[in-house]
PDB file of C-alpha atoms in Angstrom:
ATOM      1  CA  GLY C   1       2.717  -0.706 -14.413  1.00 64.00           C
ATOM      2  CA  GLN C   2       2.873  -0.268 -10.681  1.00 72.00           C
ATOM      3  CA  GLN C   3      -0.364  -0.232  -8.720  1.00 82.00           C
ATOM      4  CA  LEU C   4      -1.435   0.802  -5.268  1.00 90.00           C
ATOM      5  CA  ASN C   5      -4.249  -1.080  -3.580  1.00 94.00           C
ATOM      6  CA  GLN C   6      -6.033   1.223  -1.162  1.00 96.00           C
ATOM      7  CA  SER C   7      -8.587  -0.104   1.307  1.00 96.00           C
ATOM      8  CA  PRO C   8     -11.238   0.150   2.408  1.00 96.00           C
ATOM      9  CA  GLN C   9     -12.998   1.802  -0.515  1.00 95.00           C
ATOM     10  CA  SER C  10     -15.410   3.564   1.833  1.00 96.00           C
ATOM     11  CA  MET C  11     -16.162   3.822   5.541  1.00 96.00           C
ATOM     12  CA  PHE C  12     -19.203   4.978   7.496  1.00 96.00           C
ATOM     13  CA  ILE C  13     -18.420   5.624  11.142  1.00 95.00           C
ATOM     14  CA  GLN C  14     -19.810   7.355  14.213  1.00 96.00           C
ATOM     15  CA  GLU C  15     -18.256  10.543  15.512  1.00 97.00           C
ATOM     16  CA  GLY C  16     -15.592   9.717  18.076  1.00 97.00           C
ATOM     17  CA  GLU C  17     -14.532   6.424  16.499  1.00 97.00           C
ATOM     18  CA  ASP C  18     -11.011   5.742  15.307  1.00 97.00           C
ATOM     19  CA  VAL C  19     -10.374   5.102  11.599  1.00 96.00           C
ATOM     20  CA  SER C  20      -7.711   3.061   9.863  1.00 97.00           C
ATOM     21  CA  MET C  21      -6.965   2.787   6.152  1.00 98.00           C
ATOM     22  CA  ASN C  22      -4.019   1.392   4.245  1.00 97.00           C
ATOM     23  CA  CYS C  23      -2.253   1.117   0.920  1.00 97.00           C
ATOM     24  CA  THR C  24      -0.320  -1.896  -0.272  1.00 96.00           C
ATOM     25  CA  SER C  25       1.694  -2.764  -3.336  1.00 94.00           C
ATOM     26  CA  SER C  26       3.929  -5.501  -4.655  1.00 91.00           C
ATOM     27  CA  SER C  27       6.564  -2.837  -5.379  1.00 90.00           C
ATOM     28  CA  ILE C  28       8.980  -0.932  -3.169  1.00 91.00           C
ATOM     29  CA  PHE C  29       8.381   2.785  -2.635  1.00 92.00           C
ATOM     30  CA  ASN C  30      10.762   5.560  -1.591  1.00 91.00           C
ATOM     31  CA  THR C  31       8.118   7.951  -0.324  1.00 93.00           C
ATOM     32  CA  TRP C  32       4.543   7.632   0.894  1.00 95.00           C
ATOM     33  CA  LEU C  33       2.160  10.567   0.884  1.00 96.00           C
ATOM     34  CA  TRP C  34      -1.349  10.874   2.319  1.00 97.00           C
ATOM     35  CA  TYR C  35      -3.838  13.436   0.980  1.00 97.00           C
ATOM     36  CA  LYS C  36      -7.375  14.488   1.916  1.00 97.00           C
ATOM     37  CA  GLN C  37      -9.827  15.785  -0.677  1.00 96.00           C
ATOM     38  CA  GLU C  38     -13.023  17.573   0.263  1.00 94.00           C
ATOM     39  CA  PRO C  39     -15.928  17.843  -2.210  1.00 89.00           C
ATOM     40  CA  GLY C  40     -15.166  20.143  -5.126  1.00 90.00           C
ATOM     41  CA  GLU C  41     -11.628  20.888  -3.933  1.00 93.00           C
ATOM     42  CA  GLY C  42      -8.123  19.732  -4.737  1.00 95.00           C
ATOM     43  CA  PRO C  43      -6.333  17.189  -2.526  1.00 96.00           C
ATOM     44  CA  VAL C  44      -4.407  18.613   0.416  1.00 96.00           C
ATOM     45  CA  LEU C  45      -1.205  16.972   1.604  1.00 95.00           C
ATOM     46  CA  LEU C  46      -1.605  15.635   5.162  1.00 97.00           C
ATOM     47  CA  ILE C  47       1.519  13.611   5.868  1.00 96.00           C
ATOM     48  CA  ALA C  48       4.716  12.711   3.993  1.00 94.00           C
ATOM     49  CA  LEU C  49       6.851   9.676   4.921  1.00 95.00           C
ATOM     50  CA  TYR C  50      10.411   9.138   3.713  1.00 93.00           C
ATOM     51  CA  LYS C  51      11.945   6.193   5.590  1.00 94.00           C
ATOM     52  CA  ALA C  52      10.919   2.598   6.179  1.00 95.00           C
ATOM     53  CA  GLY C  53       9.399   2.239   9.621  1.00 95.00           C
ATOM     54  CA  GLU C  54       8.838   5.987   9.989  1.00 95.00           C
ATOM     55  CA  LEU C  55       5.834   6.914  12.103  1.00 97.00           C
ATOM     56  CA  THR C  56       4.576  10.487  11.759  1.00 96.00           C
ATOM     57  CA  SER C  57       1.697  12.337  13.394  1.00 96.00           C
ATOM     58  CA  ASN C  58      -0.221  15.438  12.403  1.00 94.00           C
ATOM     59  CA  GLY C  59      -2.744  16.220  15.127  1.00 96.00           C
ATOM     60  CA  ARG C  60      -5.195  13.319  15.295  1.00 97.00           C
ATOM     61  CA  LEU C  61      -3.644  11.733  12.191  1.00 97.00           C
ATOM     62  CA  THR C  62      -0.883   9.149  12.346  1.00 98.00           C
ATOM     63  CA  ALA C  63       0.745   7.488   9.349  1.00 98.00           C
ATOM     64  CA  GLN C  64       3.447   4.873   9.032  1.00 97.00           C
ATOM     65  CA  PHE C  65       5.828   3.849   6.256  1.00 97.00           C
ATOM     66  CA  GLY C  66       5.794   0.049   6.267  1.00 96.00           C
ATOM     67  CA  ILE C  67       9.023  -1.716   7.169  1.00 96.00           C
ATOM     68  CA  THR C  68       8.973  -3.649   3.883  1.00 95.00           C
ATOM     69  CA  ARG C  69       8.529  -0.326   1.994  1.00 94.00           C
ATOM     70  CA  LYS C  70       5.539  -1.871   0.203  1.00 95.00           C
ATOM     71  CA  ASP C  71       2.766  -0.471   2.368  1.00 96.00           C
ATOM     72  CA  SER C  72       1.575   2.422   4.479  1.00 98.00           C
ATOM     73  CA  PHE C  73      -1.337   3.079   6.795  1.00 98.00           C
ATOM     74  CA  LEU C  74      -3.175   6.154   8.020  1.00 98.00           C
ATOM     75  CA  ASN C  75      -5.040   6.297  11.322  1.00 98.00           C
ATOM     76  CA  ILE C  76      -7.452   9.015  12.415  1.00 98.00           C
ATOM     77  CA  SER C  77      -8.277   9.078  16.103  1.00 97.00           C
ATOM     78  CA  ALA C  78     -11.499  10.375  17.657  1.00 97.00           C
ATOM     79  CA  SER C  79     -13.120  11.269  14.330  1.00 97.00           C
ATOM     80  CA  ILE C  80     -15.170  14.438  13.975  1.00 96.00           C
ATOM     81  CA  PRO C  81     -17.649  15.484  11.244  1.00 95.00           C
ATOM     82  CA  SER C  82     -15.080  17.638   9.436  1.00 95.00           C
ATOM     83  CA  ASP C  83     -12.970  14.527   8.770  1.00 97.00           C
ATOM     84  CA  VAL C  84     -15.410  13.704   5.969  1.00 96.00           C
ATOM     85  CA  GLY C  85     -13.735  13.457   2.577  1.00 96.00           C
ATOM     86  CA  ILE C  86     -11.723  11.196   0.335  1.00 96.00           C
ATOM     87  CA  TYR C  87      -8.301  10.125   1.558  1.00 97.00           C
ATOM     88  CA  PHE C  88      -5.699   9.222  -1.058  1.00 96.00           C
ATOM     89  CA  CYS C  89      -2.388   7.518  -0.596  1.00 96.00           C
ATOM     90  CA  ALA C  90       0.410   8.150  -3.084  1.00 94.00           C
ATOM     91  CA  GLY C  91       3.724   6.399  -3.461  1.00 92.00           C
ATOM     92  CA  SER C  92       6.901   7.429  -5.197  1.00 89.00           C
ATOM     93  CA  TYR C  93       9.252   4.845  -6.684  1.00 83.00           C
ATOM     94  CA  LEU C  94      12.286   4.841  -8.957  1.00 78.00           C
ATOM     95  CA  SER C  95      11.689   4.049 -12.616  1.00 74.00           C
ATOM     96  CA  GLY C  96      14.313   4.528 -15.293  1.00 72.00           C
ATOM     97  CA  GLY C  97      16.363   6.691 -12.979  1.00 69.00           C
ATOM     98  CA  TYR C  98      13.487   9.023 -12.159  1.00 69.00           C
ATOM     99  CA  ASN C  99      10.943   9.188  -9.381  1.00 72.00           C
ATOM    100  CA  LYS C 100       7.405   8.287 -10.421  1.00 79.00           C
ATOM    101  CA  LEU C 101       4.368   9.121  -8.284  1.00 84.00           C
ATOM    102  CA  ILE C 102       1.205   7.015  -8.371  1.00 89.00           C
ATOM    103  CA  PHE C 103      -2.062   7.352  -6.440  1.00 91.00           C
ATOM    104  CA  GLY C 104      -4.402   4.900  -4.800  1.00 93.00           C
ATOM    105  CA  ALA C 105      -8.101   4.966  -5.702  1.00 92.00           C
ATOM    106  CA  GLY C 106      -9.060   6.647  -2.426  1.00 95.00           C
ATOM    107  CA  THR C 107     -10.996   5.853   0.754  1.00 96.00           C
ATOM    108  CA  ARG C 108     -14.275   7.740   1.087  1.00 96.00           C
ATOM    109  CA  LEU C 109     -14.977   8.569   4.741  1.00 97.00           C
ATOM    110  CA  ALA C 110     -18.392   9.519   6.125  1.00 96.00           C
ATOM    111  CA  VAL C 111     -18.778  10.505   9.792  1.00 95.00           C
ATOM    112  CA  HIS C 112     -22.187  10.473  11.456  1.00 92.00           C
ATOM    113  CA  PRO C 113     -22.651  12.926  14.339  1.00 88.00           C
TER     114      PRO C 113
ATOM    115  CA  ASP F   1       0.805  33.587  -0.274  1.00 62.00           C
ATOM    116  CA  GLY F   2       2.479  30.771  -2.205  1.00 70.00           C
ATOM    117  CA  GLY F   3       0.287  28.316  -3.981  1.00 93.00           C
ATOM    118  CA  ILE F   4      -1.266  26.954  -7.129  1.00 96.00           C
ATOM    119  CA  THR F   5      -4.118  28.764  -8.790  1.00 96.00           C
ATOM    120  CA  GLN F   6      -6.456  27.133 -11.261  1.00 97.00           C
ATOM    121  CA  SER F   7      -9.012  29.058 -13.231  1.00 94.00           C
ATOM    122  CA  PRO F   8     -11.828  29.066 -13.865  1.00 94.00           C
ATOM    123  CA  LYS F   9     -13.435  27.013 -11.089  1.00 95.00           C
ATOM    124  CA  TYR F  10     -16.318  25.992 -13.370  1.00 95.00           C
ATOM    125  CA  LEU F  11     -16.266  25.829 -17.172  1.00 94.00           C
ATOM    126  CA  PHE F  12     -18.916  24.939 -19.684  1.00 93.00           C
ATOM    127  CA  ARG F  13     -18.055  23.967 -23.221  1.00 90.00           C
ATOM    128  CA  LYS F  14     -20.104  23.183 -26.263  1.00 91.00           C
ATOM    129  CA  GLU F  15     -19.352  19.997 -28.108  1.00 89.00           C
ATOM    130  CA  GLY F  16     -16.733  20.486 -30.798  1.00 88.00           C
ATOM    131  CA  GLN F  17     -15.014  23.412 -29.072  1.00 92.00           C
ATOM    132  CA  ASN F  18     -11.510  23.558 -27.675  1.00 94.00           C
ATOM    133  CA  VAL F  19     -11.123  25.001 -24.198  1.00 95.00           C
ATOM    134  CA  THR F  20      -8.048  25.960 -22.177  1.00 96.00           C
ATOM    135  CA  LEU F  21      -7.693  25.533 -18.418  1.00 97.00           C
ATOM    136  CA  SER F  22      -5.249  27.778 -16.611  1.00 97.00           C
ATOM    137  CA  CYS F  23      -2.740  26.706 -13.948  1.00 98.00           C
ATOM    138  CA  GLU F  24      -0.283  29.108 -12.321  1.00 98.00           C
ATOM    139  CA  GLN F  25       2.096  28.466  -9.414  1.00 97.00           C
ATOM    140  CA  ASN F  26       4.342  30.794  -7.428  1.00 96.00           C
ATOM    141  CA  LEU F  27       6.086  28.063  -5.447  1.00 94.00           C
ATOM    142  CA  ASN F  28       9.149  28.078  -7.736  1.00 94.00           C
ATOM    143  CA  HIS F  29       8.503  24.406  -8.481  1.00 92.00           C
ATOM    144  CA  ASP F  30      10.152  22.813 -11.491  1.00 90.00           C
ATOM    145  CA  ALA F  31       7.622  20.035 -12.090  1.00 90.00           C
ATOM    146  CA  MET F  32       3.948  20.493 -12.946  1.00 93.00           C
ATOM    147  CA  TYR F  33       1.190  17.990 -13.663  1.00 93.00           C
ATOM    148  CA  TRP F  34      -2.378  17.701 -14.923  1.00 96.00           C
ATOM    149  CA  TYR F  35      -4.708  15.037 -13.573  1.00 95.00           C
ATOM    150  CA  ARG F  36      -8.243  14.090 -14.459  1.00 96.00           C
ATOM    151  CA  GLN F  37     -10.704  12.879 -11.823  1.00 94.00           C
ATOM    152  CA  ASP F  38     -14.064  11.294 -12.661  1.00 91.00           C
ATOM    153  CA  PRO F  39     -16.834  10.837 -10.062  1.00 83.00           C
ATOM    154  CA  GLY F  40     -15.862   8.253  -7.469  1.00 76.00           C
ATOM    155  CA  GLN F  41     -12.538   7.669  -9.178  1.00 79.00           C
ATOM    156  CA  GLY F  42      -8.899   8.265  -8.367  1.00 84.00           C
ATOM    157  CA  LEU F  43      -6.484  10.557 -10.196  1.00 91.00           C
ATOM    158  CA  ARG F  44      -5.301   9.807 -13.709  1.00 92.00           C
ATOM    159  CA  LEU F  45      -2.226  11.574 -15.108  1.00 91.00           C
ATOM    160  CA  ILE F  46      -2.778  13.486 -18.365  1.00 95.00           C
ATOM    161  CA  TYR F  47       0.531  15.338 -18.902  1.00 95.00           C
ATOM    162  CA  TYR F  48       3.526  16.376 -16.851  1.00 91.00           C
ATOM    163  CA  SER F  49       6.421  18.763 -17.282  1.00 91.00           C
ATOM    164  CA  GLN F  50       9.761  18.676 -15.519  1.00 87.00           C
ATOM    165  CA  ILE F  51      11.223  21.886 -16.945  1.00 88.00           C
ATOM    166  CA  VAL F  52      10.277  24.804 -19.150  1.00 93.00           C
ATOM    167  CA  ASN F  53       9.685  23.916 -22.815  1.00 95.00           C
ATOM    168  CA  ASP F  54       9.515  20.213 -22.036  1.00 92.00           C
ATOM    169  CA  PHE F  55       6.508  18.007 -21.281  1.00 93.00           C
ATOM    170  CA  GLN F  56       5.615  14.335 -21.449  1.00 91.00           C
ATOM    171  CA  LYS F  57       2.400  12.385 -21.966  1.00 93.00           C
ATOM    172  CA  GLY F  58       0.844  10.681 -18.999  1.00 91.00           C
ATOM    173  CA  ASP F  59      -1.564   7.749 -19.000  1.00 89.00           C
ATOM    174  CA  ILE F  60      -4.516   9.466 -20.748  1.00 94.00           C
ATOM    175  CA  ALA F  61      -3.042  12.192 -22.993  1.00 96.00           C
ATOM    176  CA  GLU F  62      -5.238  11.603 -26.048  1.00 96.00           C
ATOM    177  CA  GLY F  63      -7.441  14.616 -26.812  1.00 96.00           C
ATOM    178  CA  TYR F  64      -5.393  16.969 -24.622  1.00 97.00           C
ATOM    179  CA  SER F  65      -2.478  19.324 -25.248  1.00 97.00           C
ATOM    180  CA  VAL F  66      -0.225  21.415 -22.991  1.00 98.00           C
ATOM    181  CA  SER F  67       2.512  24.012 -23.152  1.00 97.00           C
ATOM    182  CA  ARG F  68       5.209  25.097 -20.690  1.00 97.00           C
ATOM    183  CA  GLU F  69       6.574  28.414 -21.908  1.00 97.00           C
ATOM    184  CA  LYS F  70       7.102  29.764 -18.387  1.00 97.00           C
ATOM    185  CA  LYS F  71       8.083  28.002 -15.174  1.00 96.00           C
ATOM    186  CA  GLU F  72       5.014  29.372 -13.418  1.00 97.00           C
ATOM    187  CA  SER F  73       2.408  28.350 -15.981  1.00 98.00           C
ATOM    188  CA  PHE F  74       1.181  25.032 -17.381  1.00 98.00           C
ATOM    189  CA  PRO F  75      -2.093  25.486 -19.306  1.00 98.00           C
ATOM    190  CA  LEU F  76      -4.112  22.484 -20.472  1.00 98.00           C
ATOM    191  CA  THR F  77      -6.182  22.536 -23.658  1.00 97.00           C
ATOM    192  CA  VAL F  78      -9.041  20.084 -23.930  1.00 96.00           C
ATOM    193  CA  THR F  79      -9.559  19.604 -27.637  1.00 94.00           C
ATOM    194  CA  SER F  80     -12.602  18.516 -29.578  1.00 89.00           C
ATOM    195  CA  ALA F  81     -10.845  15.179 -30.064  1.00 88.00           C
ATOM    196  CA  GLN F  82     -11.419  14.337 -26.392  1.00 89.00           C
ATOM    197  CA  LYS F  83     -14.551  12.184 -26.555  1.00 88.00           C
ATOM    198  CA  ASN F  84     -15.623  12.427 -22.929  1.00 91.00           C
ATOM    199  CA  PRO F  85     -14.221  15.668 -21.526  1.00 93.00           C
ATOM    200  CA  THR F  86     -16.690  16.250 -18.677  1.00 95.00           C
ATOM    201  CA  ALA F  87     -14.597  15.775 -15.512  1.00 96.00           C
ATOM    202  CA  PHE F  88     -12.801  17.487 -12.641  1.00 96.00           C
ATOM    203  CA  TYR F  89      -9.312  18.627 -13.672  1.00 97.00           C
ATOM    204  CA  LEU F  90      -6.525  19.055 -11.137  1.00 97.00           C
ATOM    205  CA  CYS F  91      -3.198  20.783 -11.609  1.00 97.00           C
ATOM    206  CA  ALA F  92      -0.295  20.047  -9.277  1.00 94.00           C
ATOM    207  CA  SER F  93       3.337  20.991  -8.857  1.00 93.00           C
ATOM    208  CA  SER F  94       6.373  19.680  -7.010  1.00 90.00           C
ATOM    209  CA  MET F  95       9.930  20.823  -6.416  1.00 85.00           C
ATOM    210  CA  ILE F  96      11.297  18.039  -8.585  1.00 74.00           C
ATOM    211  CA  ARG F  97       9.488  15.344 -10.449  1.00 63.00           C
ATOM    212  CA  ASP F  98       7.286  13.056  -8.410  1.00 60.00           C
ATOM    213  CA  THR F  99       8.129  14.158  -4.914  1.00 76.00           C
ATOM    214  CA  GLU F 100       5.607  15.909  -2.658  1.00 85.00           C
ATOM    215  CA  ALA F 101       2.977  17.294  -5.008  1.00 89.00           C
ATOM    216  CA  PHE F 102       0.736  20.245  -4.128  1.00 93.00           C
ATOM    217  CA  PHE F 103      -2.609  20.668  -5.845  1.00 95.00           C
ATOM    218  CA  GLY F 104      -4.719  23.535  -7.058  1.00 97.00           C
ATOM    219  CA  GLN F 105      -8.432  23.758  -6.269  1.00 96.00           C
ATOM    220  CA  GLY F 106      -9.492  22.179  -9.534  1.00 96.00           C
ATOM    221  CA  THR F 107     -11.608  23.114 -12.550  1.00 97.00           C
ATOM    222  CA  ARG F 108     -14.883  21.341 -13.200  1.00 96.00           C
ATOM    223  CA  LEU F 109     -15.458  21.110 -16.952  1.00 96.00           C
ATOM    224  CA  THR F 110     -18.899  20.283 -18.269  1.00 95.00           C
ATOM    225  CA  VAL F 111     -19.715  19.740 -21.931  1.00 91.00           C
ATOM    226  CA  VAL F 112     -23.188  20.959 -22.844  1.00 86.00           C
TER     227      VAL F 112
END
């Protein structure tokens, strides 16, 4: 089946640093979604991307839908302690006439004050 | 407020018992999903439903069962056939299948 390769697996950064993470695949996706999960909670949708090349911001977060439709990245600028959590990418592709959504394994972010 | 509600937040089960996890949504979404998350792992799809009275197996359906008698509700039963049921269970819904999915807060199931 289709797979998403999300990297890095984990990051340890200092408060104020910028963060970048990405998801890649050998398959073409119609939609890219980025979620954040805090400990003991469900994932929360941060950004949704629908078109190749689309660049979307949500506060200090910026995500892009790769031009080849096979990748996406998420940047966090000027990180703060509350950015701690697991960030998941998810991609939607057509299979058998239906959309199918798959998730990356997540990037675990730790921010040191 | 619109959203997805999972209950209970924490659940303890004795070995050999069936247990049912509740998921209710008032977003008027057609599609609903159940995922399992193990420590340090991503999300694995257990079951999904696109419409009332219809549901399909996901990647790890063995030992689980679901029902979709109402649009708002998609309960998951973890049966005694599930060999390693201790995990964090997440319910989600979307307007149509596999578009933007919104998650509940999760239920942590522990077998004692």
